[in-house]
XYZ file of C-alpha atoms in Angstrom:
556
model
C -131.073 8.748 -36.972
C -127.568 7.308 -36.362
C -126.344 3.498 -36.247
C -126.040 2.759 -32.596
C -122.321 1.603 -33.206
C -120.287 3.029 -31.047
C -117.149 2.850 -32.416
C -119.312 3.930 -35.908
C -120.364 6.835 -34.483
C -117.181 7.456 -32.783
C -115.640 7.654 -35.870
C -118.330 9.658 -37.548
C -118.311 12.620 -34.961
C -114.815 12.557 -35.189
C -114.911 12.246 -39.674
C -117.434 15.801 -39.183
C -115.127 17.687 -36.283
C -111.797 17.542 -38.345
C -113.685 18.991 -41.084
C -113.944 16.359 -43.597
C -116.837 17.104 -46.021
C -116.568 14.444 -49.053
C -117.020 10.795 -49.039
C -117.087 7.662 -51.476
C -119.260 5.039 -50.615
C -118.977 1.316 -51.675
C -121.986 -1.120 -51.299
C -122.026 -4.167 -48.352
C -123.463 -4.980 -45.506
C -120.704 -5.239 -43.006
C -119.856 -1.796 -44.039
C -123.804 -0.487 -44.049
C -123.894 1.085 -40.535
C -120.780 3.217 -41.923
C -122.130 4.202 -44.890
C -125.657 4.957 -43.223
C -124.035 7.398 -40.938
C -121.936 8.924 -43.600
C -125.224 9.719 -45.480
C -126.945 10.900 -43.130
C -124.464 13.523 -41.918
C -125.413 16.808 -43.547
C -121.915 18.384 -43.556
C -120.086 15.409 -45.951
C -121.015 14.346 -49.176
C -121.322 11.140 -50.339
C -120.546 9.684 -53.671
C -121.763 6.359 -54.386
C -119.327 4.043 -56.727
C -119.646 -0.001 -56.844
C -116.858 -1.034 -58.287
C -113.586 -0.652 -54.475
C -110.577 -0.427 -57.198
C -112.748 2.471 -59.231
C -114.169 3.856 -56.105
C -110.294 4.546 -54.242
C -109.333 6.192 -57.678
C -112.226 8.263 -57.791
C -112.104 9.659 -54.367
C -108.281 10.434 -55.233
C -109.659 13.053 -58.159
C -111.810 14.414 -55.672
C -109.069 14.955 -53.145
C -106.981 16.440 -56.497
C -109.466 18.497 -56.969
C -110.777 20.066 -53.536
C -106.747 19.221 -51.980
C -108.580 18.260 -49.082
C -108.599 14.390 -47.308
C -111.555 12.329 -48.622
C -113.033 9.187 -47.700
C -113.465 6.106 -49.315
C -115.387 3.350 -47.246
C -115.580 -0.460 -48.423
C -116.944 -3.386 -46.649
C -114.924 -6.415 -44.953
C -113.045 -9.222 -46.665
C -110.945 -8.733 -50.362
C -113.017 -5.106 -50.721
C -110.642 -3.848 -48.871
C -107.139 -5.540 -50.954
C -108.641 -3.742 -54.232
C -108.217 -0.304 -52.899
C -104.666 -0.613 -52.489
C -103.491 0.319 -56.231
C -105.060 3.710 -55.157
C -103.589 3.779 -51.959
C -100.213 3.450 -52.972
C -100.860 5.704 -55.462
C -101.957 8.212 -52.871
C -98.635 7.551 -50.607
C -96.485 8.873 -53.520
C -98.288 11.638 -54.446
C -99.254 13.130 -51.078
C -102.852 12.604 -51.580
C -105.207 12.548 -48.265
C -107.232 9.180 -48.929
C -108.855 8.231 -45.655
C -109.453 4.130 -46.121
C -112.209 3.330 -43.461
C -112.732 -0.643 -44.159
C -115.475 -2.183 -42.366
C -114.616 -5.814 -40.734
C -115.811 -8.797 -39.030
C -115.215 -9.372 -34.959
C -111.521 -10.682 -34.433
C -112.848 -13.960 -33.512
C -114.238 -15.134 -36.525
C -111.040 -14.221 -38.533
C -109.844 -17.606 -39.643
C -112.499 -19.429 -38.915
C -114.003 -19.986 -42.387
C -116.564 -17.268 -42.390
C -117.777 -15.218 -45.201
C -115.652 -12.334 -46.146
C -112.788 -12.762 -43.201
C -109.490 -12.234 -43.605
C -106.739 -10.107 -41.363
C -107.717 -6.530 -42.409
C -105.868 -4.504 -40.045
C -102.230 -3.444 -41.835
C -103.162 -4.968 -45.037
C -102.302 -1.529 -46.627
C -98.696 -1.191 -45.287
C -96.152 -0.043 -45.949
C -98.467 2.894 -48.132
C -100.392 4.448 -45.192
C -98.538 6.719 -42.729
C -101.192 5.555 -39.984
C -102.936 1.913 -39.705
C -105.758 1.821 -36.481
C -108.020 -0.359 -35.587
C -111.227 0.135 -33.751
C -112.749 -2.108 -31.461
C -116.169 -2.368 -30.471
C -115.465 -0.052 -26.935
C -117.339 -1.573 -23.778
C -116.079 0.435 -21.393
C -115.080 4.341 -20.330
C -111.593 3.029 -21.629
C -111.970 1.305 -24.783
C -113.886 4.694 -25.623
C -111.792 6.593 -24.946
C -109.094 4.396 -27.190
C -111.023 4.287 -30.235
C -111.132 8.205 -29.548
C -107.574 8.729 -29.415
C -106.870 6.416 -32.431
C -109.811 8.297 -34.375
C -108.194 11.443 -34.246
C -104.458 9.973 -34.472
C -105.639 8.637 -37.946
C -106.913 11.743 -38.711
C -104.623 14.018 -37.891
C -102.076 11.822 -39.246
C -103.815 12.015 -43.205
C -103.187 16.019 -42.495
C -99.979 16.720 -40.950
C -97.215 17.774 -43.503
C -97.299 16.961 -47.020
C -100.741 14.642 -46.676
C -101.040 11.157 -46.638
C -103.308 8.417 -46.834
C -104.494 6.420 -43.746
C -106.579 3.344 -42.551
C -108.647 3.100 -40.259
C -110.487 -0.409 -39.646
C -113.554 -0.700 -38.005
C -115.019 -4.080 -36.827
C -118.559 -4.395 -36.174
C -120.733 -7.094 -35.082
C -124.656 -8.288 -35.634
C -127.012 -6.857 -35.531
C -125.989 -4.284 -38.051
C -129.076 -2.703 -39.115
C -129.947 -0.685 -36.086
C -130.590 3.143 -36.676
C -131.962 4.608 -33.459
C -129.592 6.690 -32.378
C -130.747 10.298 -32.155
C -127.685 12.812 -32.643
C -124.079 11.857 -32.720
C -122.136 11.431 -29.572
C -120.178 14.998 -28.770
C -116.315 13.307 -29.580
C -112.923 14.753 -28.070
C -110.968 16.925 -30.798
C -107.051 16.889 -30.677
C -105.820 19.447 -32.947
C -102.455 19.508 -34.148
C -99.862 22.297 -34.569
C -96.227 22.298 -36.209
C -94.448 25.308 -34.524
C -91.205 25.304 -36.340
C -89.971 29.238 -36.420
C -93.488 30.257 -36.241
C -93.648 31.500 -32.278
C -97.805 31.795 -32.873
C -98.735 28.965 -31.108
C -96.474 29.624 -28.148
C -98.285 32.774 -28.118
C -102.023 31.337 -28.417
C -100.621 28.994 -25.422
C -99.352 31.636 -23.657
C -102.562 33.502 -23.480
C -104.723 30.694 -22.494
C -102.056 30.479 -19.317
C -103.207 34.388 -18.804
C -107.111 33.084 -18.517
C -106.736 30.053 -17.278
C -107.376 30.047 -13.205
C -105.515 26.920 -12.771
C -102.716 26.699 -15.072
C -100.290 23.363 -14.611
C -97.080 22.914 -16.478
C -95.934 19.289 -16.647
C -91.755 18.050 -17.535
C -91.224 14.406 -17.760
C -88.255 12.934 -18.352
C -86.029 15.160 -20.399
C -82.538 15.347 -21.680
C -80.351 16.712 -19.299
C -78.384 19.523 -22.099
C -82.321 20.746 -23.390
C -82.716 21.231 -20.116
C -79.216 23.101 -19.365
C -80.236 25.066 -22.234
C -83.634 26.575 -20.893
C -82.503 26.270 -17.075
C -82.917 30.344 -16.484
C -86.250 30.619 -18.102
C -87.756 27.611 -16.319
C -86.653 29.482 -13.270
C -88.728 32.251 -14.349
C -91.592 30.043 -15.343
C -91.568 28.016 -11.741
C -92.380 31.870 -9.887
C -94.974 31.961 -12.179
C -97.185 28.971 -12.637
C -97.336 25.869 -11.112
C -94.552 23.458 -12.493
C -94.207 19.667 -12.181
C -90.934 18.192 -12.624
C -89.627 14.820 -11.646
C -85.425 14.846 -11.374
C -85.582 13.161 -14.941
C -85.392 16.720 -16.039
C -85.078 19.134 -13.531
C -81.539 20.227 -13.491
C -81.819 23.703 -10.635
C -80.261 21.730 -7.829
C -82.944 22.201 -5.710
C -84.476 20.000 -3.379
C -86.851 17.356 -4.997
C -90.818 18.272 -5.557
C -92.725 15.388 -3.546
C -95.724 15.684 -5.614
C -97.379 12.215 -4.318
C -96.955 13.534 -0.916
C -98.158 17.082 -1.744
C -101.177 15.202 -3.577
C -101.835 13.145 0.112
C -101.065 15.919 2.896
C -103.195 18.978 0.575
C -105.874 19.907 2.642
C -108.206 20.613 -0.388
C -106.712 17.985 -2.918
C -109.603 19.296 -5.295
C -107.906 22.792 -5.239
C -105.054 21.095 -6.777
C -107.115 20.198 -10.118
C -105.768 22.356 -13.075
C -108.196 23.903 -15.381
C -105.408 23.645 -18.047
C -102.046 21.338 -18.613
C -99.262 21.812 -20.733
C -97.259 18.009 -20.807
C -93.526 18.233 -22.341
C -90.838 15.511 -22.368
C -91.112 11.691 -21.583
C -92.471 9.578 -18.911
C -93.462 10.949 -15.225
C -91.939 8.570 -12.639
C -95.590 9.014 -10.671
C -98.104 7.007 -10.996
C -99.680 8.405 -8.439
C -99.445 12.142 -10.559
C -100.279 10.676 -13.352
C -103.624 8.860 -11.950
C -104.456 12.292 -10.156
C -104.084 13.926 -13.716
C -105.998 11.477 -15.325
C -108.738 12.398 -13.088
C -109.020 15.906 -14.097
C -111.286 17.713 -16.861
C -109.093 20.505 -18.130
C -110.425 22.878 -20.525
C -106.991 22.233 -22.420
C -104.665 20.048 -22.502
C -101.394 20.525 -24.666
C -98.692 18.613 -25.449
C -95.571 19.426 -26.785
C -93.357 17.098 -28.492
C -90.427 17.292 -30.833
C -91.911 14.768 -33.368
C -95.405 16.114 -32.391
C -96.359 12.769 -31.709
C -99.719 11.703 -30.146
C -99.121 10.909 -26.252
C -102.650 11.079 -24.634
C -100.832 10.054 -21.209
C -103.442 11.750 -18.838
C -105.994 10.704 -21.192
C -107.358 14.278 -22.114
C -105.272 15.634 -25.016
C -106.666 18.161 -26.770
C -103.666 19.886 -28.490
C -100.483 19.012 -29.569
C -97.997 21.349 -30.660
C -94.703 20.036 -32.743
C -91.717 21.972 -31.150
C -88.492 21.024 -29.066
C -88.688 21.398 -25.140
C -86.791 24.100 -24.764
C -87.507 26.585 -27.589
C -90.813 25.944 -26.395
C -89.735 26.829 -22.574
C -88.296 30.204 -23.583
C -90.769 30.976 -25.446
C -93.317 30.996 -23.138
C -91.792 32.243 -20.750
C -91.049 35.262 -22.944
C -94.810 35.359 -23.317
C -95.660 35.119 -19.397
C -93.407 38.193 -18.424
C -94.903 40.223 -15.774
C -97.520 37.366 -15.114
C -99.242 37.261 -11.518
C -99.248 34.345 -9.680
C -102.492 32.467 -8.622
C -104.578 31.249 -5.359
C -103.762 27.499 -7.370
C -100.048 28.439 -6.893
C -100.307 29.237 -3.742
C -102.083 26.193 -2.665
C -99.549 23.985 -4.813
C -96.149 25.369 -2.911
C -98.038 24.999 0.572
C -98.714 21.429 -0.395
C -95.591 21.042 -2.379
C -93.552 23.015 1.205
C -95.502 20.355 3.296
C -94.830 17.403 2.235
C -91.113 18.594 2.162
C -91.096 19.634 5.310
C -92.378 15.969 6.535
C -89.884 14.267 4.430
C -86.965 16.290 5.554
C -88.102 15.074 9.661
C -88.569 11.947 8.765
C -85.666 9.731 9.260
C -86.493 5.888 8.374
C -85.308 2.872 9.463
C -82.286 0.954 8.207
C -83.979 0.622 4.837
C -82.790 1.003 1.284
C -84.464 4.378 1.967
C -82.332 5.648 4.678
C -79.439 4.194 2.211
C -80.430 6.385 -0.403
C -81.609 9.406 1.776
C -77.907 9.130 3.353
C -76.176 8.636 0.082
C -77.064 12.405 -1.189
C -76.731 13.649 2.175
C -73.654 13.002 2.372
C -73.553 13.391 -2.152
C -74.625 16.989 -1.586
C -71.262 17.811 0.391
C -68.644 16.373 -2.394
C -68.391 19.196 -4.980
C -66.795 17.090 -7.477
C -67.914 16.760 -11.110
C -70.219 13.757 -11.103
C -73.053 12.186 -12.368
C -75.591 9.843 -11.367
C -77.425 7.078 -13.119
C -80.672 5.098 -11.393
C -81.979 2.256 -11.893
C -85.924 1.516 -12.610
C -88.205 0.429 -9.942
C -87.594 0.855 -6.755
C -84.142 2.842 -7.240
C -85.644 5.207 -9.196
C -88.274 6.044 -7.295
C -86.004 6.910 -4.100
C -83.539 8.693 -6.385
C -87.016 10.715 -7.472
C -87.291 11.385 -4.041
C -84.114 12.539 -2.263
C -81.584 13.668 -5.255
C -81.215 17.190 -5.557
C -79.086 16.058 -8.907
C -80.469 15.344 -12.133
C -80.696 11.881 -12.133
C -80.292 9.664 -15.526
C -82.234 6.679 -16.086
C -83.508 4.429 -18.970
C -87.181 5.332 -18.561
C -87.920 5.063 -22.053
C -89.572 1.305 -21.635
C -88.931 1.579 -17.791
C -87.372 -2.261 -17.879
C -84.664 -3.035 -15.076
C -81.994 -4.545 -17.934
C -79.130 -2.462 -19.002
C -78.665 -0.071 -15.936
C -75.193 -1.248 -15.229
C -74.237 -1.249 -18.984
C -75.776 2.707 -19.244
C -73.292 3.775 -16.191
C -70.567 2.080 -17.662
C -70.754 3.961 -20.868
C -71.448 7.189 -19.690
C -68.649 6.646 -17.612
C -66.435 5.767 -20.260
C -67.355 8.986 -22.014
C -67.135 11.406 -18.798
C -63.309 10.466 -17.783
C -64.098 13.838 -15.884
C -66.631 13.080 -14.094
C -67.264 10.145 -11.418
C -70.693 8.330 -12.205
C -72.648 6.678 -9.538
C -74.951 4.308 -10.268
C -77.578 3.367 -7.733
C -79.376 0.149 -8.194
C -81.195 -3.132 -7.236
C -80.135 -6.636 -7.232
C -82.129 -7.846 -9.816
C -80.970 -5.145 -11.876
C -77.291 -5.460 -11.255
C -77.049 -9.426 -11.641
C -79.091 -9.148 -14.535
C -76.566 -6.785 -16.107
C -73.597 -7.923 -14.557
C -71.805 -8.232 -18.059
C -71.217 -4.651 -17.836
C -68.146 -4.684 -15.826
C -66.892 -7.521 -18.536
C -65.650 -4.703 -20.540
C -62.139 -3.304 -21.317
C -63.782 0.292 -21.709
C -64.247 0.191 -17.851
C -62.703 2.708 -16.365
C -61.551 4.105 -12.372
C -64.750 6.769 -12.417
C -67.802 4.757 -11.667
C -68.930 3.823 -8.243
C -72.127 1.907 -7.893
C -74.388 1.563 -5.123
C -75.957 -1.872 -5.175
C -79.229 -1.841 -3.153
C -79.672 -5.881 -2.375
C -82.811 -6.992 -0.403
C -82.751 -10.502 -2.446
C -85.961 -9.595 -4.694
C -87.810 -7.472 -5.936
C -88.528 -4.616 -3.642
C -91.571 -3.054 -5.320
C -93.492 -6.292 -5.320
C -94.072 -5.432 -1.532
C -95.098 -2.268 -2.420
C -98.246 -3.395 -4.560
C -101.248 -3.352 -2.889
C -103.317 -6.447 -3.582
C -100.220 -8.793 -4.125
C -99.911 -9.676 -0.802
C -102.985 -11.818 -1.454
C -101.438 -13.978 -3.592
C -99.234 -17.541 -1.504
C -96.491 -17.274 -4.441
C -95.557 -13.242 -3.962
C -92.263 -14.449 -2.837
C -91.512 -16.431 -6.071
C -93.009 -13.776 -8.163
C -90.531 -11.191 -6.707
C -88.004 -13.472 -7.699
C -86.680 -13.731 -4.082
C -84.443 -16.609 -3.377
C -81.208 -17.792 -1.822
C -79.235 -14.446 -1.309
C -76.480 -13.395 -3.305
C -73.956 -10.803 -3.000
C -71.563 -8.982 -5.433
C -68.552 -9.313 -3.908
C -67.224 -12.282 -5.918
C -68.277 -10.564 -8.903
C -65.775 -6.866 -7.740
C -62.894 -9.605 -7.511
C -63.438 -10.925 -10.887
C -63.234 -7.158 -12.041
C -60.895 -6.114 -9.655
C -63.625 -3.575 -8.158
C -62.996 -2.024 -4.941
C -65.632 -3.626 -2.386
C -67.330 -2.393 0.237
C -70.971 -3.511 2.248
C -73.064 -2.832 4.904
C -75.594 -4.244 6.560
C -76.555 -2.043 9.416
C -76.790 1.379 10.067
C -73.342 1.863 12.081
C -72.156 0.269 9.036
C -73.976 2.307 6.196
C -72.644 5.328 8.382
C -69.075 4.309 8.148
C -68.838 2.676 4.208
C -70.858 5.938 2.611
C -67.900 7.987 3.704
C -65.087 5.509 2.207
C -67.439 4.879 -0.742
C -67.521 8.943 -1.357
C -64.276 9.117 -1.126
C -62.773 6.835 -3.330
C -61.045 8.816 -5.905
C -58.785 7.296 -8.619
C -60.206 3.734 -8.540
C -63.979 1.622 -9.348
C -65.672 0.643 -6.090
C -68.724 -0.907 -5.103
C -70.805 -0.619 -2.199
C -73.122 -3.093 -1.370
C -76.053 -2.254 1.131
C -77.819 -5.362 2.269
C -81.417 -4.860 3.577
C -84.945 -6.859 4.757
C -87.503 -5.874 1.456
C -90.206 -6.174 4.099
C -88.381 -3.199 6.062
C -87.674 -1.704 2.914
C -91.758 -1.175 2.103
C -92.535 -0.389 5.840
C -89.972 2.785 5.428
C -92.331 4.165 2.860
C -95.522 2.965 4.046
C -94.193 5.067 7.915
C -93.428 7.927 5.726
C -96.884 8.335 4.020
C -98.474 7.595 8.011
C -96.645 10.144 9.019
C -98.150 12.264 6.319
C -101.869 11.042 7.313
C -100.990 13.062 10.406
C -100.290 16.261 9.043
C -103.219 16.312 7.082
């Protein structure tokens, strides 16, 4: 029987699934329900030592001598400081020491209890991975301590080895053993890729049986994706490819996968029964929720630093390789690959929803704005390049560009926008740069045009409503009597004053007729820096997209 723990047993299932077979066990009782589990697993072997400082040098002459990771687990309080000789010890030579330190709850640190002290980091800077476990009450927290469990783990293994901590606090009762069998834990695996094409080629013929295969590109650099732009072309008449325009570089018309998700007539036929994730953060949350949702029997990532992104929180693989070696690759692999009924059903929705957005007209909005903008962008052949901001910008850009479409998506924050374009322009004399974004964003960053770098190739379209436009967006806000302070709305401002400072061309509209009329002067500025400044109701603004997904409802 098992300590009914769950972040104990989390940990255990997850100690006997990456294959780790010897432990050292120190005496306490903080640490008991650890060491009780540790025992009574059959497949690791425990080796009793008293003395922490004796016990972490022991456990590195068994992992000397089996070059395998082993554990060493000590209870809460100074235990835990006198492993640390070891530790460091184990840093330097490569040695896979797996610290697993019991503690007290986090709110009885500090508070003059017996054998309490802040535990989690104490070992840095000699552990290449420091997690800490808390007692999971919900579907979420479990699935947390999961993810960190096998970080930690996988971490100790990956390259030369290294040691790692992982801190577990547990709370009273502690003596409880009636828990039957260990729970059955999530394993992520790991693979480095390098030269070594075998793992593209294990992927690839999991794509071959899979029924429902799903490729997913977030945000990518725009030259990886340059590079593997003929292949990905292949790939998309394959299988079923996500991309937001943080990566896709074909020209073609956006994918509308929120509005493919809503018009599908079988949105269940949409589930993949495997997804391969690649690049950085997906613009939807909507796509990502849907994802989150699903119960693939795989689900790889790749990444170049074969980091541990567990973004639709069912990661079972990650493979270490860059984007687009990975892209040809596998595409290499899928040649002469059929496609599937989950295709099918994906470029119906996928045609749908494009079909609807294409009628649909909105408004004066920010969205007719943008939807005008590369209208009108898509008939200037000139060398150009665009930059979004976050938000609301970005999510319009996501929906009507046909361009690649730059951003700093990274943290997602709203500062630094301006600043981006600026450079970029600066560095592409050859190219004009258009950045398109919100108030906030602009005044906030308004510096950037204070700057002798600034040159006569950047036009930016400034989307003013007064506030924050995706505050009325938020379903639930509208509840709350101080929405209007919260989306920072106020007396209105415009950025005219700030283009004469600069000596920026100006432009604004604050109608349609008007939009109409200033896009085509804006477009056509050539040798100069010009702003256009489209003023617009942020009420209006979220009724445009809220008629767009009605208009969806009926198509359905």
């Amino acid at each position: 029987m098992f300590s009914n723990k769950e972040n104990v047993n989390i940990l255990t299932a997850l100690l006997v699934r990456h294959g780790i077979t010897q432990a050292v066990v120190c005496p306490g009782s903080r640490n008991s329900p650890l060491v009780h589990n540790l025992c009574e697993c059959k497949a690791i072997k425990c080796y009793p030592v008293t003395d922490e400082r004796s016990a972490a040098f022991f456990a590195l002459g068994v992992a000397m001598s089996t070059h395998s990771p082993v554990v060493v687990c000590v209870t809460s309080g100074s235990a835990l400081l006198n492993v640390a000789p070891a530790v460091a010890e184990a840093y330097y030579q490569n040695l896979p020491l797996i610290v697993v330190s019991a503690d007290r709850p986090q709110q009885w640190i500090g508070q003059s209890d017996g054998q309490t002290m802040p535990q989690a980091n104490a070992l840095a800077p000699f552990v290449r991975k420091s997690v800490h476990l808390i007692e999971p009450k919900t579907k979420e927290e479990h699935w947390y301590c999961n993810r960190l469990a096998n970080e930690a783990l996988i971490e100790c293994k990956r390259f030369a080895y290294a040691p790692v901590h992982i801190n577990v606090p547990i709370s009273e009762p502690l003596f409880d053993y009636d828990v039957a069998t260990l729970p059955i834990e999530r394993h992520i695996s790991a693979t480095s890729v390098c030269n070594d094409n075998a793992a593209v080629a294990d992927i690839a013929t999991m794509v071959r049986q899979a029924q429902r295969p799903l490729l997913v590109i977030g945000q990518e650099a725009w030259n990886k994706m340059v590079a593997a732009k003929t292949e990905l072309a292949q790939l998309r008449q394959q299988i079923v490819v996500l991309q937001d325009k943080l990566s896709d570089v074909s020209d073609a018309p956006p994918q509308l996968v929120d509005a493919a998700i809503a018009i599908a007539e079988d949105a269940e036929a949409l589930r993949p029964d495997l997804i391969i994730y690649m690049g950085g953060t997906l613009v939807s949350k909507q796509c990502k929720q849907f994802l989150r949702n699903c119960t693939p029997a795989h689900s790889i990532l790749v990444d170049p630093r074969g980091d541990i992104r567990d973004t639709f929180m069912n990661l079972t693989d990650v493979v270490q390789c860059q984007s687009d070696a990975f892209i040809k690759a596998l595409a290499s692999g899928l040649e002469g690959f059929a496609t599937s009924k989950f295709y099918h059903d994906w470029q119906k929705a996928l045609n749908n929803a494009t079909t609807v957005a294409q009628l649909y007209v909105p408004a004066y909005s920010q969205m007719l704005a943008v939807r005008r903008f590369h209208t009108l962008l898509q008939q200037n052949n000139d060398a150009k390049a665009l930059v979004y901001g976050n938000s609301s910008a970005v999510r319009l850009g996501n929906f009507y560009s046909s361009d690649y479409i730059f951003v700093n998506r990274g943290v997602n924050g709203i500062e630094g926008t301006l600043s981006t374009a600026a450079g970029m322009a600066a560095a592409n004399k050859n190219k004009r740069v258009f950045c398109v974004i919100g108030d906030l964003s602009f005044f906030y960053d308004r510096n950037a045009l204070w700057n002798s770098n600034l040159g006569d190739n950047l036009s930016i379209l400034l989307l003013n409503n007064s506030g924050g436009g995706i505050f009325q967006q938020l379903s639930g806000l509208e509840k709350s009597a101080h929405r209007a302070a919260i989306m920072g709305a106020g007396a209105s401002v415009t950025a005219e004053g700030v283009c004469q400072t600069h000596n920026i061309g100006y432009l604004s509209a604050a109608d349609s007729e008007d939009l109409e009329s200033t896009l085509a002067a804006f477009l056509n500025v050539k040798n100069s820096s010009v702003l256009l400044e489209v003023f617009t109701n942020s009420e209006e603004d979220a009724k445009a997209w809220s008629t767009f997904y009605k208009q969806l409802e009926k198509k359905q």
